[in-house]
Coordinates of C-alpha atoms and ligand atoms in Angstrom, one line a residue:
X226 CA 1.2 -10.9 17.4
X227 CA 5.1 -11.4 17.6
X228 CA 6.4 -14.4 15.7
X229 CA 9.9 -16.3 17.0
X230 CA 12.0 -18.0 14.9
X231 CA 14.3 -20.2 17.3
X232 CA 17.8 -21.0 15.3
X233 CA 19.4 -24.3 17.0
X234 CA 22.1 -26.0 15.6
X235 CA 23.3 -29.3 14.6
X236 CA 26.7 -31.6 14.1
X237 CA 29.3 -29.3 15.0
X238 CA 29.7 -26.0 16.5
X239 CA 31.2 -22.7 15.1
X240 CA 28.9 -23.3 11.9
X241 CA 28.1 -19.7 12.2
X242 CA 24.9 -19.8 13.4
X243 CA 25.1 -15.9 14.8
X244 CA 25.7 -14.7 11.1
X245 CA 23.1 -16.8 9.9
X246 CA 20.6 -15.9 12.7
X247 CA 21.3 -12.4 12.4
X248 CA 21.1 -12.6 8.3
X249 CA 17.7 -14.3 8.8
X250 CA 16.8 -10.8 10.9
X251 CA 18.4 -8.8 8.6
X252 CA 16.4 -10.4 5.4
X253 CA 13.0 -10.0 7.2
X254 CA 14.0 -6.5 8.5
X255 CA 14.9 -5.6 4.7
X256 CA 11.3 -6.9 3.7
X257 CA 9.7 -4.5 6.4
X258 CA 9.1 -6.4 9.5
X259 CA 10.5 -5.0 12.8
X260 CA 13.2 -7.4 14.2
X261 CA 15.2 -8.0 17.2
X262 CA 17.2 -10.9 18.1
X263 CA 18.3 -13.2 21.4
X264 CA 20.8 -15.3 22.4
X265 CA 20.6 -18.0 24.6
X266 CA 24.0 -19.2 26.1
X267 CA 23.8 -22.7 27.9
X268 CA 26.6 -22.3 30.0
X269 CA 26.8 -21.6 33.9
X270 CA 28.4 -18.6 33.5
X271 CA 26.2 -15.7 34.9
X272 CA 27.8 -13.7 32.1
X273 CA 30.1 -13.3 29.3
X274 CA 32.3 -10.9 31.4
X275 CA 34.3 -14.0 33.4
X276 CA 35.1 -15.3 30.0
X277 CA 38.9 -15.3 28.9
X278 CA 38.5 -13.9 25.0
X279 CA 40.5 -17.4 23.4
X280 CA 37.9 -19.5 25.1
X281 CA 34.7 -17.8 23.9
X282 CA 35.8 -15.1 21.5
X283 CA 34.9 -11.2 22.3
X284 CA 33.0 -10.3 25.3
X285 CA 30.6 -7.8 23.4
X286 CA 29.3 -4.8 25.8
X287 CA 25.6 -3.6 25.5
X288 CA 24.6 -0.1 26.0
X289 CA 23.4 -1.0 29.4
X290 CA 26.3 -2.4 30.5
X291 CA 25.6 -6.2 29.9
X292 CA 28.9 -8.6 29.5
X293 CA 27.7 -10.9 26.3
X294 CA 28.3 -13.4 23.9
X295 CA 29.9 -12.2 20.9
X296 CA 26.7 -12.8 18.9
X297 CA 24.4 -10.0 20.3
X298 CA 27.6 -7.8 18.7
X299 CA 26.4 -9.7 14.8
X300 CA 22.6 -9.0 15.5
X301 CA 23.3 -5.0 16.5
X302 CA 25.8 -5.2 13.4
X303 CA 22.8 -6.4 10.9
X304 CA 20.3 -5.1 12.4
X305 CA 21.5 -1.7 13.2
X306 CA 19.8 -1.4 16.6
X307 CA 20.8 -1.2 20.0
X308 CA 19.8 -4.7 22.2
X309 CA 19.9 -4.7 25.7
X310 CA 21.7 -7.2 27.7
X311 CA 18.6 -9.1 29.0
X312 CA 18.4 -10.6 25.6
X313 CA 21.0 -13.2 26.8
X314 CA 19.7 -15.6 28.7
X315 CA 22.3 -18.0 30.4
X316 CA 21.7 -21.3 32.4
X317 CA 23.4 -19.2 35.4
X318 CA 21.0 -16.6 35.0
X319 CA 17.6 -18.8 34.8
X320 CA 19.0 -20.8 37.8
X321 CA 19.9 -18.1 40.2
X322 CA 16.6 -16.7 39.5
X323 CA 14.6 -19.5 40.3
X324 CA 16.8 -20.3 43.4
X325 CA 16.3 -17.0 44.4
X326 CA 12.6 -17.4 43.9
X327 CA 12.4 -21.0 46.1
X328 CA 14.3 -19.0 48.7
X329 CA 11.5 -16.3 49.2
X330 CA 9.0 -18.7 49.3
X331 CA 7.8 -17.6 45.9
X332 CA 6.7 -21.4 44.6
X333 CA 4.1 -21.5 47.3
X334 CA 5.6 -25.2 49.1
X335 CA 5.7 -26.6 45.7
X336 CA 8.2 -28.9 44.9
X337 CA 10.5 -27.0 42.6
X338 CA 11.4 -28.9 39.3
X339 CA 13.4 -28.5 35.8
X340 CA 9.8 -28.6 34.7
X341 CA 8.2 -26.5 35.1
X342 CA 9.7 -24.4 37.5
X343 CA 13.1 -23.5 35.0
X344 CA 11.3 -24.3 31.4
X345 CA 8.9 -21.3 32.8
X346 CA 11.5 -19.1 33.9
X347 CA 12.9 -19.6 30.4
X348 CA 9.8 -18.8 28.5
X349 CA 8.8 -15.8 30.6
X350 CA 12.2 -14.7 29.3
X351 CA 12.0 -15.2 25.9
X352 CA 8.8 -13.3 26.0
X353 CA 10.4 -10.8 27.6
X354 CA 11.6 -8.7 24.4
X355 CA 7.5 -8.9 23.3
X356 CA 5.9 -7.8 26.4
X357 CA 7.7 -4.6 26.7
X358 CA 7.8 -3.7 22.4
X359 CA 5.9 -4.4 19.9
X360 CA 8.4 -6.4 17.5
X361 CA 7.1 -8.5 14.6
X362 CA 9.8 -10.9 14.9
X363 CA 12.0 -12.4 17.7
X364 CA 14.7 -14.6 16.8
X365 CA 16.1 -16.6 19.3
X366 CA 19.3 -18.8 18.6
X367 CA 20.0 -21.5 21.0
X368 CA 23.5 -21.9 21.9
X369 CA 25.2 -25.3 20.8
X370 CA 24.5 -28.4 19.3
X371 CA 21.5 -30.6 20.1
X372 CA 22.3 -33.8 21.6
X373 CA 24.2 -31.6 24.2
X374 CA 23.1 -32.4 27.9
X375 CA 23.0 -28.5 28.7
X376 CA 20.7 -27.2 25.9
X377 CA 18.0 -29.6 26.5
X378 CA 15.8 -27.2 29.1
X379 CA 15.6 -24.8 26.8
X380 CA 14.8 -26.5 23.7
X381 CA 12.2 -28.3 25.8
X382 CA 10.7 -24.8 27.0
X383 CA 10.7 -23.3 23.0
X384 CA 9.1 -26.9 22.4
X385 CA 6.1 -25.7 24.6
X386 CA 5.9 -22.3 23.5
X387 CA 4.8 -23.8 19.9
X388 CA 2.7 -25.8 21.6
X389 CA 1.0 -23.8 23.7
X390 CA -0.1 -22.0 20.5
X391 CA 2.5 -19.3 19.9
X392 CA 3.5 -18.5 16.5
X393 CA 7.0 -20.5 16.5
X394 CA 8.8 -21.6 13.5
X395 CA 12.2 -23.8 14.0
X396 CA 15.0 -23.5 12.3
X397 CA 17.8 -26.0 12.5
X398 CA 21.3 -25.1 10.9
X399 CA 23.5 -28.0 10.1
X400 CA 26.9 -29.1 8.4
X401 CA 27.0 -30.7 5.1
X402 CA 30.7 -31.9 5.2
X403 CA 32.7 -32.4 1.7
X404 CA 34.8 -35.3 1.9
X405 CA 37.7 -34.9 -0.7
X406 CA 38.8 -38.4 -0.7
X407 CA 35.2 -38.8 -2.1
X408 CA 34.3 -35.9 -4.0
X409 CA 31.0 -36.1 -2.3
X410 CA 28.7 -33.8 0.0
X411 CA 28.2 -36.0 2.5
X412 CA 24.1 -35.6 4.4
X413 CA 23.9 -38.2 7.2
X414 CA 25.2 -35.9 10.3
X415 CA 22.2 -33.8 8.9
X416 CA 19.9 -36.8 9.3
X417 CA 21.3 -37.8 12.7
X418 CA 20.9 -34.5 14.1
X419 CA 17.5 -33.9 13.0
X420 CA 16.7 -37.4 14.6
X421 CA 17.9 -35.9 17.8
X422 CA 15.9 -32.9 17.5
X423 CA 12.8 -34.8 16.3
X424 CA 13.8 -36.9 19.8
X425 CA 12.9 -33.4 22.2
X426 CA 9.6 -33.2 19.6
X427 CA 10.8 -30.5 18.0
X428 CA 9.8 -30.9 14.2
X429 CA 11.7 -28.4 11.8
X430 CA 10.3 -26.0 9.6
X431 CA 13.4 -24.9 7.8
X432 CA 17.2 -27.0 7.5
X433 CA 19.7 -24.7 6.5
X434 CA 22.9 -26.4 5.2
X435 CA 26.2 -25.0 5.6
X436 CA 28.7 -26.2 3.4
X437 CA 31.6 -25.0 1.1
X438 CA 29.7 -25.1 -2.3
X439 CA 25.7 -24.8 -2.7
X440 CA 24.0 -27.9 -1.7
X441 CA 22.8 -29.8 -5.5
X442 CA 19.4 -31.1 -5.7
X443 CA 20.2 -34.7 -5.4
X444 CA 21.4 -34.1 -0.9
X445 CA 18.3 -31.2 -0.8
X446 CA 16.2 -34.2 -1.9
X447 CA 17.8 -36.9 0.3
X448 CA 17.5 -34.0 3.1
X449 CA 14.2 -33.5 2.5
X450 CA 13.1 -36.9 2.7
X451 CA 15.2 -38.3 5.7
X452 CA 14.8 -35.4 7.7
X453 CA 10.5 -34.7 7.3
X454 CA 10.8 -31.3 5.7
X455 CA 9.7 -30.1 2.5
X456 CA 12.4 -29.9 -0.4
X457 CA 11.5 -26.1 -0.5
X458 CA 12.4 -25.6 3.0
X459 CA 16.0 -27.0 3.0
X460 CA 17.9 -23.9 2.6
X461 CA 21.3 -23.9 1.2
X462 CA 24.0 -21.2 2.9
X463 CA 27.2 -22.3 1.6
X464 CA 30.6 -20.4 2.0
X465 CA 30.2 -16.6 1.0
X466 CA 33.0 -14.2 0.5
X467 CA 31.6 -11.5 3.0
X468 CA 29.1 -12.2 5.9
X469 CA 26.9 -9.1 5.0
X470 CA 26.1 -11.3 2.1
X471 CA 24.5 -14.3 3.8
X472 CA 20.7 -12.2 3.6
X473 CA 21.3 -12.1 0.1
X474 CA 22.2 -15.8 0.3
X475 CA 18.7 -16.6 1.6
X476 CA 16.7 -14.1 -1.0
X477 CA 18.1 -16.4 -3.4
X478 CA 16.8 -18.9 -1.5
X479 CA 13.5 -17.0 -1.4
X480 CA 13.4 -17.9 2.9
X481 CA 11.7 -14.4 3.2
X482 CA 8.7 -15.3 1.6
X483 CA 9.0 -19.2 2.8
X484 CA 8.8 -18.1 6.2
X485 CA 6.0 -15.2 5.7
X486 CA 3.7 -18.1 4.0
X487 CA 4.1 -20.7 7.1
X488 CA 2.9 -17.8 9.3
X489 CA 0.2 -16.5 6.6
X490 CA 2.0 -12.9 6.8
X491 CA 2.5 -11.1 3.4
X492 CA 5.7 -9.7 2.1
X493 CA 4.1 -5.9 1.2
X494 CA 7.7 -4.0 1.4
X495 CA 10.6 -4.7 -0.2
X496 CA 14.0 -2.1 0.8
X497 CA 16.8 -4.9 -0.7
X498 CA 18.3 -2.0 -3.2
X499 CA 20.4 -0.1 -0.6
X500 CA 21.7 -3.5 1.1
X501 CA 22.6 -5.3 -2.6
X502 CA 24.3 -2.1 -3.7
X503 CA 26.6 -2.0 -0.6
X504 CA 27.5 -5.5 -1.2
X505 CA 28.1 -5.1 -4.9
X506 CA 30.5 -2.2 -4.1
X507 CA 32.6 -3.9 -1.6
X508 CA 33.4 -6.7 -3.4
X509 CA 34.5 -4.6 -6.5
X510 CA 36.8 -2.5 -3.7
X511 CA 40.6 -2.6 -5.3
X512 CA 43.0 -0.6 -3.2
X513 CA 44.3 -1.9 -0.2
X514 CA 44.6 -0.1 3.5
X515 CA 47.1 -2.2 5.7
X516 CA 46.0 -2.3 9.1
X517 CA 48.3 -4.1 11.6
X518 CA 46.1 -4.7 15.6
X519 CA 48.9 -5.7 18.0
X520 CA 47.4 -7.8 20.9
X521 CA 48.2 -10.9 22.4
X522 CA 45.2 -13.4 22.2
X523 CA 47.0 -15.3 20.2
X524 CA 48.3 -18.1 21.7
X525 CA 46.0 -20.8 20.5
X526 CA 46.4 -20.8 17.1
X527 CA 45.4 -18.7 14.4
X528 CA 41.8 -20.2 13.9
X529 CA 40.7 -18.5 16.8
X530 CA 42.6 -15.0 16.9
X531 CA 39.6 -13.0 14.9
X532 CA 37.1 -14.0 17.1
X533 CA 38.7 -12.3 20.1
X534 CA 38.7 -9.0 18.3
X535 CA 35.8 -9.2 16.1
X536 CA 33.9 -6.0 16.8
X537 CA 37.6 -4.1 16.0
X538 CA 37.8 -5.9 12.8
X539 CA 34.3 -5.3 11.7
X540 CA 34.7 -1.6 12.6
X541 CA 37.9 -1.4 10.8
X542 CA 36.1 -3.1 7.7
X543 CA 33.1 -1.0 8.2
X544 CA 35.2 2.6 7.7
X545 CA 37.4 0.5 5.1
X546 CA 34.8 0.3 3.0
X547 CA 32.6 3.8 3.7
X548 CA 36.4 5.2 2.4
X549 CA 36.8 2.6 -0.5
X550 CA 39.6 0.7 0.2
X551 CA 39.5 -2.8 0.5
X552 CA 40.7 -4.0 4.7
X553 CA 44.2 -6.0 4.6
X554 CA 44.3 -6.5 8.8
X555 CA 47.8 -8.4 10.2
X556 CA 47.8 -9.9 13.6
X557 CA 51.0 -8.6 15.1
X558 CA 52.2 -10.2 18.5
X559 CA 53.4 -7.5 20.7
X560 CA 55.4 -10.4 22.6
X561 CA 57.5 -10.4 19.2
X562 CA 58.9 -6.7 19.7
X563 CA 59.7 -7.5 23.3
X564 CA 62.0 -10.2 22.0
X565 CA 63.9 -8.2 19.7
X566 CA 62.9 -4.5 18.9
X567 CA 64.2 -4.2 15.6
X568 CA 60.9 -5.9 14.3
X569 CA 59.6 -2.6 15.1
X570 CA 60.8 -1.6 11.3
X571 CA 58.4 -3.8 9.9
X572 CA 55.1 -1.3 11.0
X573 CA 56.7 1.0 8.3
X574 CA 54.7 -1.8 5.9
X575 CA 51.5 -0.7 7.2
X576 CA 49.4 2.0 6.5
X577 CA 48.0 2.3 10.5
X578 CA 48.5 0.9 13.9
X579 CA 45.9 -0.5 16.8
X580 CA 46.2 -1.1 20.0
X581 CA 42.7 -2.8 21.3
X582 CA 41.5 -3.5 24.4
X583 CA 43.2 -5.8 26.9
X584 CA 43.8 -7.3 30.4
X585 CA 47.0 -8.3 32.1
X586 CA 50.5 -8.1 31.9
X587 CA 51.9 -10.2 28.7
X588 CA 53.1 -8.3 25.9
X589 CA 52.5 -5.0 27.6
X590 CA 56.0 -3.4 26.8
X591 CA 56.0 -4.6 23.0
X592 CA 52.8 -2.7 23.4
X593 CA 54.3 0.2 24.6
X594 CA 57.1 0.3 21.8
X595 CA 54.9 0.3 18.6
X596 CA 52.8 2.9 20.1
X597 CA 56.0 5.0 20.9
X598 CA 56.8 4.0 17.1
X599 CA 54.0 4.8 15.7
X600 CA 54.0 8.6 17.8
X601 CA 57.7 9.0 16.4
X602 CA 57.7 7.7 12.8
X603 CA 54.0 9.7 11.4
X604 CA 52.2 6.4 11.5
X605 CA 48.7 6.6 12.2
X606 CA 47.4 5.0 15.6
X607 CA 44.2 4.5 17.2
X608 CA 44.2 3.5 20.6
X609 CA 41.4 1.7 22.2
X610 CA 40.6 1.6 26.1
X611 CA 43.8 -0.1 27.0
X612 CA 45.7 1.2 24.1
X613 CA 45.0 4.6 25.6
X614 CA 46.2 3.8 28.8
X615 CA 49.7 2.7 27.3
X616 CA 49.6 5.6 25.2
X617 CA 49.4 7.7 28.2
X618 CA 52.2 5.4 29.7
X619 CA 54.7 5.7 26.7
X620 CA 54.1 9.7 26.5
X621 CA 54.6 10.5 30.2
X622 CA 58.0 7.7 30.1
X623 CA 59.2 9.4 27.5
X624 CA 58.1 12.5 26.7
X625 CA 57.6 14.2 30.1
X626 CA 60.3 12.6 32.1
X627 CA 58.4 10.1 33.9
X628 CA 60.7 6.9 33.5
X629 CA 59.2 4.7 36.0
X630 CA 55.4 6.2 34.6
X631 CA 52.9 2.6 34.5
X632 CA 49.7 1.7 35.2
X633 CA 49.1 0.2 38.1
X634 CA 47.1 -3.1 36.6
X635 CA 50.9 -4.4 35.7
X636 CA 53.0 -2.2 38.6
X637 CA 50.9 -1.7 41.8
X638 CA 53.9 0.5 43.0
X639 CA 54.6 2.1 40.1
X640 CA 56.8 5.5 41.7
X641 CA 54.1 7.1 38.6
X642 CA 50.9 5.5 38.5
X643 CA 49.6 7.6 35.5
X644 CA 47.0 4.8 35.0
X645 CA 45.1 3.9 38.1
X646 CA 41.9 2.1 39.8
X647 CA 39.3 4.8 39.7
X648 CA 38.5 4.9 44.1
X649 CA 35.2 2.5 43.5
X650 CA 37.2 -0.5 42.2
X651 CA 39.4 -0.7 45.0
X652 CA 37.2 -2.4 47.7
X653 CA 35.8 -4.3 44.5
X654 CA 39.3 -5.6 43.7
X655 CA 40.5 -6.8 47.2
X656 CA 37.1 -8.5 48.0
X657 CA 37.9 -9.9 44.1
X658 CA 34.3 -9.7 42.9
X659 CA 35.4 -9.4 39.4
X660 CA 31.3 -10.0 37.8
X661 CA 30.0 -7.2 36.2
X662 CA 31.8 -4.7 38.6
X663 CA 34.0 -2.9 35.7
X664 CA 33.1 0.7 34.5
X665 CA 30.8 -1.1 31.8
X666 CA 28.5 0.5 29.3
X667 CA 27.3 3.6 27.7
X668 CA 29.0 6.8 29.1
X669 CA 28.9 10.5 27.9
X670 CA 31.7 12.7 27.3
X671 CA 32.4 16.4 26.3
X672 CA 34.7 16.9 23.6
X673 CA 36.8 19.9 23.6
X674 CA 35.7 22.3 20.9
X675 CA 38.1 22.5 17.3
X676 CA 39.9 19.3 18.1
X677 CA 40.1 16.8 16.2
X678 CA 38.0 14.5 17.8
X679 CA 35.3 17.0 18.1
X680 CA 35.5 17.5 14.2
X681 CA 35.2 13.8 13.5
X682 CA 32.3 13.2 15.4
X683 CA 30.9 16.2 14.3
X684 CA 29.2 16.8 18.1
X685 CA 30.3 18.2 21.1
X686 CA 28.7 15.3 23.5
X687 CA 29.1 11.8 22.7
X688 CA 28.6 8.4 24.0
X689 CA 30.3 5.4 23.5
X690 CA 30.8 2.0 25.6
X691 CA 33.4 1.0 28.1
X692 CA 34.5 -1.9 30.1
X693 CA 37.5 -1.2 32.4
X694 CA 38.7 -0.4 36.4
X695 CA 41.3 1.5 35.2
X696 CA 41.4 5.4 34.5
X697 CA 44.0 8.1 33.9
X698 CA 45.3 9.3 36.8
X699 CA 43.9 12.9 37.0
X700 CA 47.1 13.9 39.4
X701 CA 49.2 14.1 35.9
X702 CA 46.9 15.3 33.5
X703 CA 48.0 18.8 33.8
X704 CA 52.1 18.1 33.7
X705 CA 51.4 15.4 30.7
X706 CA 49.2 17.9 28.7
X707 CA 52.0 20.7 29.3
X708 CA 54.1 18.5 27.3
X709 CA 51.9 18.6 23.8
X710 CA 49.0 16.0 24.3
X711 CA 45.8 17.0 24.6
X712 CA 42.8 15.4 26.7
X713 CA 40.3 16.4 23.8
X714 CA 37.1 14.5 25.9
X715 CA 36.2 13.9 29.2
X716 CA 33.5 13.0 31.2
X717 CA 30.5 15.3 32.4
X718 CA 32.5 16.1 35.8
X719 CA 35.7 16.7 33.9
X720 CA 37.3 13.9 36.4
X721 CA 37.8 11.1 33.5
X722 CA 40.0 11.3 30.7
X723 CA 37.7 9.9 27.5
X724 CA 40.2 10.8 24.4
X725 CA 43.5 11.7 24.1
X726 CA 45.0 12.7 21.3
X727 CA 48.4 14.5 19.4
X728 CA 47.5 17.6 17.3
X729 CA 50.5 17.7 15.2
X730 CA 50.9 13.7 13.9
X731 CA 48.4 12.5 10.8
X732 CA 46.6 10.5 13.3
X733 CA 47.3 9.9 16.7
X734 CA 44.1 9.3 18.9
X735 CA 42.8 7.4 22.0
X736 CA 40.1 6.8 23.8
X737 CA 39.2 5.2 26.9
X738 CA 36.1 3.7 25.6
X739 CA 35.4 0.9 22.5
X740 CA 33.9 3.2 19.4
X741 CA 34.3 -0.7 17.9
X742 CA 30.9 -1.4 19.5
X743 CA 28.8 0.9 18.4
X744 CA 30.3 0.7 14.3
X745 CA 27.4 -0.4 11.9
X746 CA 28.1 -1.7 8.4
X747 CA 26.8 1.5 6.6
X748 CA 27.4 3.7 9.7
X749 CA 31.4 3.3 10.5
X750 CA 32.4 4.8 13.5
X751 CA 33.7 8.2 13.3
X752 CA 37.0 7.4 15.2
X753 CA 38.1 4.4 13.1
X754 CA 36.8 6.8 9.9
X755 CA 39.4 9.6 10.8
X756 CA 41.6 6.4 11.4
X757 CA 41.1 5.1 8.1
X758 CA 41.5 8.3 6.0
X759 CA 44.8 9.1 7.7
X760 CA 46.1 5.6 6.5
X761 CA 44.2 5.9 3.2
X762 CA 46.3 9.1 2.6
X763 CA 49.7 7.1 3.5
Ligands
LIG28 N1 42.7 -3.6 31.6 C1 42.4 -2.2 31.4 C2 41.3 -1.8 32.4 O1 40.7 -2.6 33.1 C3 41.8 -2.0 30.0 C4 40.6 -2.7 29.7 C5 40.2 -2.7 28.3 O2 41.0 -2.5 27.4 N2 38.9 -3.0 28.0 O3 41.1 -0.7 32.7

């Protein structure tokens, strides 16, 4: 019988309750249970795919084509498995569904109600994952803090799951704050927000703490005792250098075997070796790569600039690490080079160049400059969806005498749309239906035999993710390719350029799609591998 753990959280938000959801999967998953993970996302949003990246961080892309929460990227991450987008569940979702439902007459002249009528919707959702596999865990973290209005259905609906005799156990991660002026680790927000929780009739079986240093006996006791949990079962997950090491955090902590005893299952496996050696070898990594990513999500401070390119910095990390050197990334502005292009010099301090996915027009031509520098001075670049489309923008300006070259997202009259709206989007773009209509998900390509792209993935079919409208336009492929670069993958029909790239510079690829998505911690993408090794070798 599948077991859930549901991960809510408590005090503040951005604790880091994804890492720690997914390093409570990866922890059981290392002990031999089979894990998947959901995410529940309170907001009315139908999807992620709406959501401007400062605001909510990476909109993570699924296999199937799902639009998610950046969280669903951390549990595929740890867990090394591929999780299809109906393991987000939003409030838009749940209530389209069940107004879709009352529409067709399918609540039988019922009046139709939060409760039931949504809690069930919710459940039948969360039991999803376990009707259609046979996992022994499902974790499922609830978006938010409790006390906030818009969780409240669902923590009601996980509330009668345990109830109605399902094997539940809650886990509720909260902020221990250290107060400098006192020197002290400070436990009453804990307290209040367990009270909250307590409130909906949710008892927890596990508190986690975060804090900056591990939480002492004297606040695990005070916890233990305000908040109705055993000592045992406070778990402390204070700051860790690297988030792969949180599951090791909570073996420590012995939550494994915690968690096995409240649901009488035995720990009979036991594959930590491979997982604690990786950890012990990264932190011990010495030599530095310098990576520069030049985007433009930027504007609102550095706190929240990683999160909007997480997957590229993990995959970067990820074939850092598989080449043993230790990831130095800079945030470069591209809006900077537009304002004065002598800042282009300063690339020559870094080892390689990316250009990551991106929408509209700011900071495209600072774009287009450190890519054209990068193609002139030897420095290794790796282009990613819209970083191949400027790519193919900078080449056909300037190396195939195509000065007014663009792509038509920034120029719709551009005299040479190299880049255009592939014929579908066009009707979906004037009727402005911009949900889930993008060229999203998994899509093959053939790579062209002996180049390099070919060698690196080591295949002559691949499959990676995508989420754009915008395509090279295949009227210029043939007079760009005359002029040296080579379209070394495209799709099935030959109609789509996939990757691009230019055999005679130490690294200069593209692709159309995001290899970031599909980079595992032991398994680094073979794009960003090639990538790395070029820079190593600078
Ligand atoms: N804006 C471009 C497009 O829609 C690129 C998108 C991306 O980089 N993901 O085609």
């Amino acid at each position: 019988m599948v077991n859930y753990i549901i991960v809510t959280g408590g005090v503040i938000s951005g604790l880091g309750k994804g890492i720690t959801t997914a390093s409570i999967g990866k922890i059981l998953q290392l002990h031999g249970y089979k894990v998947t993970a959901m995410k529940i996302d309170p907001y009315m949003n139908f999807d992620a795919g709406t959501l401007r990246p400062t605001e909510h961080g990476e909109v993570w892309v699924t296999e199937d084509g799902g639009e998610i929460d950046q969280d669903l990227g951390h549990y595929e991450r740890f867990l090394d498995i591929n999780i299809p987008k109906y393991h987000n569940i939003t409030t838009g979702q749940v209530y389209s569904a069940v107004i879709e439902k009352e529409r067709k007459g399918k609540y039988l002249g019922k009046t139709v109600q939060p409760i039931p009528h949504v809690t069930n919707e919710i459940k039948n959702r969360i039991r999803r994952p376990a009707d259609e596999s046979n996992w022994d865990f499902v974790l499922v973290e609830i978006g938010g803090t409790v006390g906030d209005y818009e969780n409240v259905l669902f923590l009601e609906a996980v509330r009668q799951m345990k109830q109605e005799g399902e094997r539940v156990i809650f886990v509720h991660v909260t902020y221990v704050p250290m107060l400098d002026a006192l020197g002290e680790a400070k436990t009453k927000p804990t307290q209040h927000s367990v009270k909250l929780l307590r409130e909906i009739g949710i008892m927890p079986d596990f508190i986690i703490t975060r804090s900056e240093k591990p939480l002492d006996n004297v606040r695990r006791e005070k916890i233990a005792m305000f908040c109705n949990v055993h000592e045992d079962d406070v778990i402390s997950n204070e700051d860790v250098d690297n988030i792969y090491a949180v599951s090791l955090l909570f073996e420590r902590e012995e939550l494994c075997k915690k968690i096995l005893r409240k649901l009488n299952l035995r720990k009979d496996h036991n594959d930590l070796e491979g997982w604690e050696k990786f950890i012990k070898k990264i932190r011990t990594l010495k030599n530095p790569v310098h990576i520069g990513i030049v985007g433009k999500y930027f504007d609102i401070g550095t706190s929240q600039l990683s999160d909007s390119y997480i997957s590229v910095i993990e995959a970067v990390k990820h074939a850092a690490w598989n080449n043993n050197v230790d990831p130095q990334i800079s945030w470069i502005d591209s809006k900077e080079f537009e304002k004065d292009s002598s800042k282009l010099r300063n690339l020559d301090n870094l080892d390689g160049i990316i250009v990551p996915g991106g929408f509209g027009h700011s900071g495209i031509e600072g774009k287009i400059s450190a890519i054209r520098y990068c193609r002139e001075n030897g420095l290794p670049y790796l282009g990613l969806c819209l970083g191949m489309q400027l790519a193919v923008v900078e080449y056909a300006r300037n190396m195939c005498g195509l000065m007014k070259a663009h792509t038509t997202e920034i120029d719709k009259k551009a005299s040479h749309p190299v880049i255009d709206v592939i014929p579908e989007q066009v009707t979906i773009l004037q009727e402005s239906r911009y949900g889930a209509t993008m060229r999203l998900g998994a899509y093959p390509a053939i790579l062209k035999k002996g180049s390099i792209v070919q060698k690196l993935y080591d295949s002559e079919k691949v499959s990676e993710r995508h989420r754009h409208r915008y395509e090279v336009n295949p009227e210029y492929v043939e007079k760009i390719e005359r002029s040296g670069l080579v379209f070394s993958g495209r799709s099935p029909d030959g109609i789509l350029m996939e990757f691009m790239e230019l055999p005679k510079h130490p690294y200069y690829v593209a692709t159309q799609a995001h290899p970031e998505f599909k980079s595992r911690p032991l398994k680094p993408s073979p794009l960003f591998d090639g990538f790395i090794k070029a820079a190593k070798k600078r």
